[in-house]
Coordinates of C-alpha atoms and ligand atoms in Angstrom, one line a residue:
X22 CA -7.9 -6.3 -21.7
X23 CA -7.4 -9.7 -19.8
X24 CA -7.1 -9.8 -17.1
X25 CA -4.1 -12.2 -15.7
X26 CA -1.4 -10.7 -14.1
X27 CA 0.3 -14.5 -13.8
X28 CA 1.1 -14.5 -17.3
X29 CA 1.0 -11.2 -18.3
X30 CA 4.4 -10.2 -19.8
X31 CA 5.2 -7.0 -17.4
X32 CA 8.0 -4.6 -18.7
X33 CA 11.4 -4.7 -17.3
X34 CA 13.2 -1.8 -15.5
X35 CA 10.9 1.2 -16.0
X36 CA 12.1 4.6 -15.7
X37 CA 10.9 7.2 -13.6
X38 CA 9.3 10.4 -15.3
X39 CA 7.6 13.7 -14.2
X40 CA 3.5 13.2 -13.9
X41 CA 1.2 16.5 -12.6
X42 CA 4.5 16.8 -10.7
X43 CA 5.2 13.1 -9.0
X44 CA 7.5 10.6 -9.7
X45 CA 5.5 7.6 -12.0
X46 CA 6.3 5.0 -14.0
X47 CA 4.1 4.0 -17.2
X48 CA 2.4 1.0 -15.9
X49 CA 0.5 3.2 -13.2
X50 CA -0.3 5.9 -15.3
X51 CA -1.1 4.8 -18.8
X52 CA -4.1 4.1 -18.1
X53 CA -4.9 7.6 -16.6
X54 CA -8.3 8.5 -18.9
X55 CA -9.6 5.2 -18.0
X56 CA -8.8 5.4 -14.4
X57 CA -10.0 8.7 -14.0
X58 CA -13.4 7.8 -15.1
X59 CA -13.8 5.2 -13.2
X60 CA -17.1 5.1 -11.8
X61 CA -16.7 4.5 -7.8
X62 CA -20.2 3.2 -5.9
X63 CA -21.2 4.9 -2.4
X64 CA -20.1 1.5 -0.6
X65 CA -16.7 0.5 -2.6
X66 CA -14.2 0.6 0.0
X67 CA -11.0 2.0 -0.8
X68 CA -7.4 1.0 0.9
X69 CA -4.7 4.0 -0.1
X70 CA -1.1 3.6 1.2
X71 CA 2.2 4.7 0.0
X72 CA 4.2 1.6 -1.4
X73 CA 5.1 -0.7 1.0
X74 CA 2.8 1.1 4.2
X75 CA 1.4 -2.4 4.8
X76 CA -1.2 -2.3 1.7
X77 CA -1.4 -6.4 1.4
X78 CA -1.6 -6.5 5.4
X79 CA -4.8 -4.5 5.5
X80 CA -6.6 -5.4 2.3
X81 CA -6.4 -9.6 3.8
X82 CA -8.1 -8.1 6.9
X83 CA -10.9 -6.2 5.2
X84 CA -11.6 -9.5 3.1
X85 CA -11.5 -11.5 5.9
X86 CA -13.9 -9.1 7.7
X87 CA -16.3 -8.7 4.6
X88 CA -16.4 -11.9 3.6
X89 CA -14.6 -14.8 5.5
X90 CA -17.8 -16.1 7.1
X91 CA -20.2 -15.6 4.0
X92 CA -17.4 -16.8 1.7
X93 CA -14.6 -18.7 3.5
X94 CA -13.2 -20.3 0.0
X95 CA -12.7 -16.9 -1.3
X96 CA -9.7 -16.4 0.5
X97 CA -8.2 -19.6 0.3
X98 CA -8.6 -19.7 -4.1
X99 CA -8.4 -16.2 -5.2
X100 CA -5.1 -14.4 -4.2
X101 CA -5.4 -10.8 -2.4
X102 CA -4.1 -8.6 -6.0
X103 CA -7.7 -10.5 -7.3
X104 CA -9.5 -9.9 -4.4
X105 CA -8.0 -6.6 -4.1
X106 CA -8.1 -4.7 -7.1
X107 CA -5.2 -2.2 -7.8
X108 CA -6.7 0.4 -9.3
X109 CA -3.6 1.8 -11.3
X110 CA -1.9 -0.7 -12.7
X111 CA -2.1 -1.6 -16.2
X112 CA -0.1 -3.1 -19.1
X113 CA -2.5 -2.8 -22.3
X114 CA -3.6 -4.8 -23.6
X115 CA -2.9 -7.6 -21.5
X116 CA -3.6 -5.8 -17.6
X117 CA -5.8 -3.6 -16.2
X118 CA -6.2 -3.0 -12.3
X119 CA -9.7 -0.8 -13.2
X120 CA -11.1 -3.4 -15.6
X121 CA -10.7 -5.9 -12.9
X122 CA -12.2 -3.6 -10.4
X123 CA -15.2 -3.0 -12.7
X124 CA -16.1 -6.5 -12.6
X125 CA -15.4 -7.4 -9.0
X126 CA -18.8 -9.2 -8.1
X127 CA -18.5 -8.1 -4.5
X128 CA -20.4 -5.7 -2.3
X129 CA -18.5 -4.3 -1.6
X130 CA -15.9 -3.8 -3.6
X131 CA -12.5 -3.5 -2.0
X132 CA -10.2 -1.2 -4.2
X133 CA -6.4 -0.8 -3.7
X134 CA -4.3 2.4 -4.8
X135 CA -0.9 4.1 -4.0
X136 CA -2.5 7.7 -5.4
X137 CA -1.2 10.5 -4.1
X138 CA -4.7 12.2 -2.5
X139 CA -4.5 14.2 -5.5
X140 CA -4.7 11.7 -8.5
X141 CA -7.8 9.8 -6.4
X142 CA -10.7 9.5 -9.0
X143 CA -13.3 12.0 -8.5
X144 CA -16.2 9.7 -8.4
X145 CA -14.7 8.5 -4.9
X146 CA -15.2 11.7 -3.6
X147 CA -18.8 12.5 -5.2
X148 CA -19.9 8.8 -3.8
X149 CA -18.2 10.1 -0.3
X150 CA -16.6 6.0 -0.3
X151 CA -15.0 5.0 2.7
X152 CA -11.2 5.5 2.5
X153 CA -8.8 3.1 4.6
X154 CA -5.4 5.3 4.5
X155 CA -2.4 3.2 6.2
X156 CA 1.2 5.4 6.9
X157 CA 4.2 3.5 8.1
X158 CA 7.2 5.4 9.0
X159 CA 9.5 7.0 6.7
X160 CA 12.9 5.2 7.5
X161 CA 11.4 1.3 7.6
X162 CA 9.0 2.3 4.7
X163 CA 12.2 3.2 2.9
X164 CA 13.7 0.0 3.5
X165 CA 10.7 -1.8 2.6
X166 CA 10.7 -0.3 -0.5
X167 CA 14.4 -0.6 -1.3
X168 CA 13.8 -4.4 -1.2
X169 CA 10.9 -4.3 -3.2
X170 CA 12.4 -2.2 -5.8
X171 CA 15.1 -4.5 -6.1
X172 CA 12.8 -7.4 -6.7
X173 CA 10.2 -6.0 -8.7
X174 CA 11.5 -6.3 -12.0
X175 CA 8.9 -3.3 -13.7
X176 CA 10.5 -0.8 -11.0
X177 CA 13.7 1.5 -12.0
X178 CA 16.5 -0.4 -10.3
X179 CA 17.4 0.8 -7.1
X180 CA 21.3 1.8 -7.1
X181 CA 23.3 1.4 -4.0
X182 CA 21.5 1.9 -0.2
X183 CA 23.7 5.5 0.1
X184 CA 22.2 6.6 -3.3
X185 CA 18.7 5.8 -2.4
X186 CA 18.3 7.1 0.7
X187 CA 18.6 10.4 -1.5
X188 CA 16.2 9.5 -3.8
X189 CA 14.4 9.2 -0.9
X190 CA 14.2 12.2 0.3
X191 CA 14.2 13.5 -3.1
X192 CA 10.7 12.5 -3.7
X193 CA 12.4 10.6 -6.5
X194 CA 10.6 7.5 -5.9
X195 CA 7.1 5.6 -7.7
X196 CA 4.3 7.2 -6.4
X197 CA 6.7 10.2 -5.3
X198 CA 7.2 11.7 -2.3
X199 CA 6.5 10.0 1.2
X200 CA 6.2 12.9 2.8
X201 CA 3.6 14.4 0.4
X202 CA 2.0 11.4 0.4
X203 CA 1.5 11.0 4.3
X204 CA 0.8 14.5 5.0
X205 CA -1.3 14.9 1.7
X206 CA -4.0 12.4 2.9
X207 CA -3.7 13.5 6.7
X208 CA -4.7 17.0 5.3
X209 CA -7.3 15.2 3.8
X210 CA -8.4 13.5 6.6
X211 CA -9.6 17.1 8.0
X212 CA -12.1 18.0 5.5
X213 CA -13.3 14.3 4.5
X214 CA -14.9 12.4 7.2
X215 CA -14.5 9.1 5.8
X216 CA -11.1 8.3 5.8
X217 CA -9.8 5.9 8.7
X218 CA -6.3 6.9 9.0
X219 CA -3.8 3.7 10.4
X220 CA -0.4 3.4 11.3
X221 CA 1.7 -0.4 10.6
X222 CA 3.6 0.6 13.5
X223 CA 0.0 0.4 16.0
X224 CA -0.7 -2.8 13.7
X225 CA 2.1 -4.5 15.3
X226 CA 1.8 -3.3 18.4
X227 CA -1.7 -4.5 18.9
X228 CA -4.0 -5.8 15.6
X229 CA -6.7 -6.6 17.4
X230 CA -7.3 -3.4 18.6
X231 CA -6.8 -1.8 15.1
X232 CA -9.2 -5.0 13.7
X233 CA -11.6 -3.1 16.5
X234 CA -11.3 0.3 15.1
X235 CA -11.7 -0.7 11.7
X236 CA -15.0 -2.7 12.3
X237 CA -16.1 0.9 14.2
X238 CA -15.0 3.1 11.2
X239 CA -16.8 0.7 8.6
X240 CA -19.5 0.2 10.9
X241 CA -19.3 -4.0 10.9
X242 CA -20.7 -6.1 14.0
X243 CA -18.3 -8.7 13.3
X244 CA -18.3 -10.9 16.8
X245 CA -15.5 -11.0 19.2
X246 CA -14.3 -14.3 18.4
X247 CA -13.7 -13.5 14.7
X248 CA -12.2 -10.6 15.1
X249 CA -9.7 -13.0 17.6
X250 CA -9.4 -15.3 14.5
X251 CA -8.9 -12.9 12.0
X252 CA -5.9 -10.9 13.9
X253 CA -4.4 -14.8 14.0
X254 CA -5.1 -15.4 10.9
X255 CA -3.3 -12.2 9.6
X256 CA -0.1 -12.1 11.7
X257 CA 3.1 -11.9 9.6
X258 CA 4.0 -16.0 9.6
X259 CA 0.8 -16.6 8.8
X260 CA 0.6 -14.7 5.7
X261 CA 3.7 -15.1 4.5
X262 CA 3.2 -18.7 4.0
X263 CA -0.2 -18.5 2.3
X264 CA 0.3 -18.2 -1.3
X265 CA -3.0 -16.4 -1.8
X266 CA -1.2 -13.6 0.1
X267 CA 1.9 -13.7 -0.7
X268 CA 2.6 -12.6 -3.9
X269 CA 4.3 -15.8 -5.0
X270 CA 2.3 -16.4 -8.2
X271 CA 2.6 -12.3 -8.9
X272 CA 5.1 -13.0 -12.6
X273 CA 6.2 -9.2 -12.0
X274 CA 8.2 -10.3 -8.6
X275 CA 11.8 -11.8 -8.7
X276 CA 11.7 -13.9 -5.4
X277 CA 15.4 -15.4 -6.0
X278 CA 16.2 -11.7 -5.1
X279 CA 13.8 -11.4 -2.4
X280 CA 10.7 -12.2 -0.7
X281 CA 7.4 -9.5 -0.6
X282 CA 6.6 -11.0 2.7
X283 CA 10.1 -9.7 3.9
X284 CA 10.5 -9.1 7.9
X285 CA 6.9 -7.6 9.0
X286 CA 9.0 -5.4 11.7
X287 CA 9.4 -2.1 12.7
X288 CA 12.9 -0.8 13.4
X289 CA 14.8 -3.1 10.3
X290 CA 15.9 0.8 9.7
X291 CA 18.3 0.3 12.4
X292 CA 20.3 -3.0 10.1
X293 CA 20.4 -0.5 7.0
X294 CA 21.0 3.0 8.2
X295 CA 24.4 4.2 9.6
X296 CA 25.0 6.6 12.1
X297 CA 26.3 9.6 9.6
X298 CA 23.0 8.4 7.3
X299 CA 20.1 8.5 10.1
X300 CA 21.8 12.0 11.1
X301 CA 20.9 13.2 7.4
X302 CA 18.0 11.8 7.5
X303 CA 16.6 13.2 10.0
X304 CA 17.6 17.0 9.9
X305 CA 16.0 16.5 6.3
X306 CA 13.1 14.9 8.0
X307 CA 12.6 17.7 10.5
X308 CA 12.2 20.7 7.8
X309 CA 9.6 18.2 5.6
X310 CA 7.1 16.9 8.6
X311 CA 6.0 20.6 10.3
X312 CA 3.1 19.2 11.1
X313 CA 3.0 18.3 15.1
X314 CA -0.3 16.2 15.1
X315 CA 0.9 14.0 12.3
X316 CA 3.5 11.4 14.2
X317 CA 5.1 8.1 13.3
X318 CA 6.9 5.5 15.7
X319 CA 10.3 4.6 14.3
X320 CA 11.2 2.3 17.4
X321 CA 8.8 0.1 19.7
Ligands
LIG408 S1 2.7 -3.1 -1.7 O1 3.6 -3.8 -2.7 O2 2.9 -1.6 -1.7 O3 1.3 -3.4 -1.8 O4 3.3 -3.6 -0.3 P1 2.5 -3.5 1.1 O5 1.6 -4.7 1.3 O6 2.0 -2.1 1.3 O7 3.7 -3.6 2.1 C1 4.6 -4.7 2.2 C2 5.2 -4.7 3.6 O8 4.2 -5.0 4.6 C3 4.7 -6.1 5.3 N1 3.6 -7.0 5.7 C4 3.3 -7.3 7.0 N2 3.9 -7.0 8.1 C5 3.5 -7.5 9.3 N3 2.4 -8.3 9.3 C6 1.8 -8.7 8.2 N4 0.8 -9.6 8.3 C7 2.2 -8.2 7.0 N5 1.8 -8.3 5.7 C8 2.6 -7.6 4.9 C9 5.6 -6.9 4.3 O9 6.4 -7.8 4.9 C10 6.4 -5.7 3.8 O10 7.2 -5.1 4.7 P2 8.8 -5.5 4.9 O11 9.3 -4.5 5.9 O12 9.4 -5.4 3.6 O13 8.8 -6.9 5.4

């Protein structure tokens, strides 16, 4: 397969189907057997979100931290999806996220997915990789997504706001369920050392602190100063005008409808959901998330 995503012909409008019991489309899961197989190495680095968690956010971070002093033109020629391998993705023959991840010349490799824990190659596992798991709340991580999907022209279409807040909570999403997802790899977390679980919400709040807890998880001596520089580097304006970050040259994207670099805020809930709506959602809420130690910020 080649491996060009800018020219690659993506299908329009795909439609949601039942796979091992989540919500998938066929571009992340026809190329299951392959993807399966894939043969992870002890250092690959793996960065697993739900859609729209802040995936792109944290993958620019790990480059920068890996590689921004050894390899500074890296990040201003190769854009992140490159640099950033996502795993699933395929559209045969013409696309595939694991071929490109096979040949990333790196050490080491950084790896993206939106698995649920449960469709995570075994090899990652057997290798015990580092895993960097990123939640974001439910109700701006809906929103998030809501844009996306109306922009992303290989995603189902999105139907009205009302319709997809059910959907929502329905699980009837790609990738599936947020709250399987979240509390899936938080369950996870307990019996696999090796998985840094971060919140977007505590990115916001202070990503030089989370920059700090990173560099401690992965074990990097990464200086002060360019940790300073890197949490610059990375805030919201910053990335959103870099074209090797922004998703601009990504052909699958509609940016006439809007722009993956969006708002970068927590609380845009608040401009979307109405009173009778957030009331809904959160009785719902309250059944799904039983878990007291796993808790998300909707409001800083
Ligand atoms: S994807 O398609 O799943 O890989 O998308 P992902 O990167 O996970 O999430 C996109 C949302 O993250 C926001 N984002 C950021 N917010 C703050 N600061 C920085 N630097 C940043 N980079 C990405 C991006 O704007 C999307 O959120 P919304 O709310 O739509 O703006």
């Amino acid at each position: 397969m080649s491996l060009d995503p800018e020219k690659a012909v993506f299908p329009s409008r795909q439609q949601l189907f039942d796979f091992h019991g989540v919500s998938m489309i066929p571009i992340f899961t026809t190329n299951w057997e392959n993807v399966q197989n894939f043969q992870a190495r002890p250092d690959d680095i793996l960065i697993a979100t739900y859609p729209k968690a802040g995936t792109t956010w944290v993958s620019q971070i790990l480059d920068l931290l890996y590689f921004g002093q050894t390899c500074p033109e890296r990040q201003k020629t190769i854009p992140i999806y490159e640099r950033v391998p996502f795993l699933e993705i395929a559209v045969p023959p013409l696309f595939s996220g694991k071929d490109l991840a096979d040949k990333l010349p790196t050490t080491p490799r950084l790896i993206k997915t939106h698995f649920p824990v449960q469709f995570v190659p075994k090899s990652f596992w057997e290798q015990n990789c580092k895993i960097v798991y990123v939640a974001r709340n439910a109700k701006d991580n809906m929103v998030s997504f809501f844009h996306f999907d109306r922009m992303n022209i290989a995603h189902p279409e999105p139907g009205d706001w009302s319709n997809y807040i059910h959907r929502f909570m329905e699980g009837k999403m790609v990738f599936g369920s947020w709250y399987d997802h979240v509390n899936g790899w938080w369950k996870k977390k307990q019996t696999y050392s090796n998985i840094h679980y971060m919140f977007y919400e505590d990115m916001i709040e202070d990503t030089e602190r989370e920059i700090d807890k990173l560099c401690s998880f992965l074990s990097l001596s990464n200086s002060a100063e360019d940790k300073k520089i890197i949490a610059g580097g990375v805030q919201f304006d910053n990335m959103k005008k870099n074209e090797m970050t922004n998703y601009s040259t990504f052909s699958i994207l509609d940016f006439k409808i809007s722009p993956f670099m969006r708002k970068g805020k927590v609380a845009d809930w608040k401009n979307h959901f109405t009173v009778a709506q957030n009331e809904v959602f959160d009785e719902d809420y309250k059944k799904k998330m039983k878990d007291p130690t796993l808790q998300f910020r909707t409001e800083m």
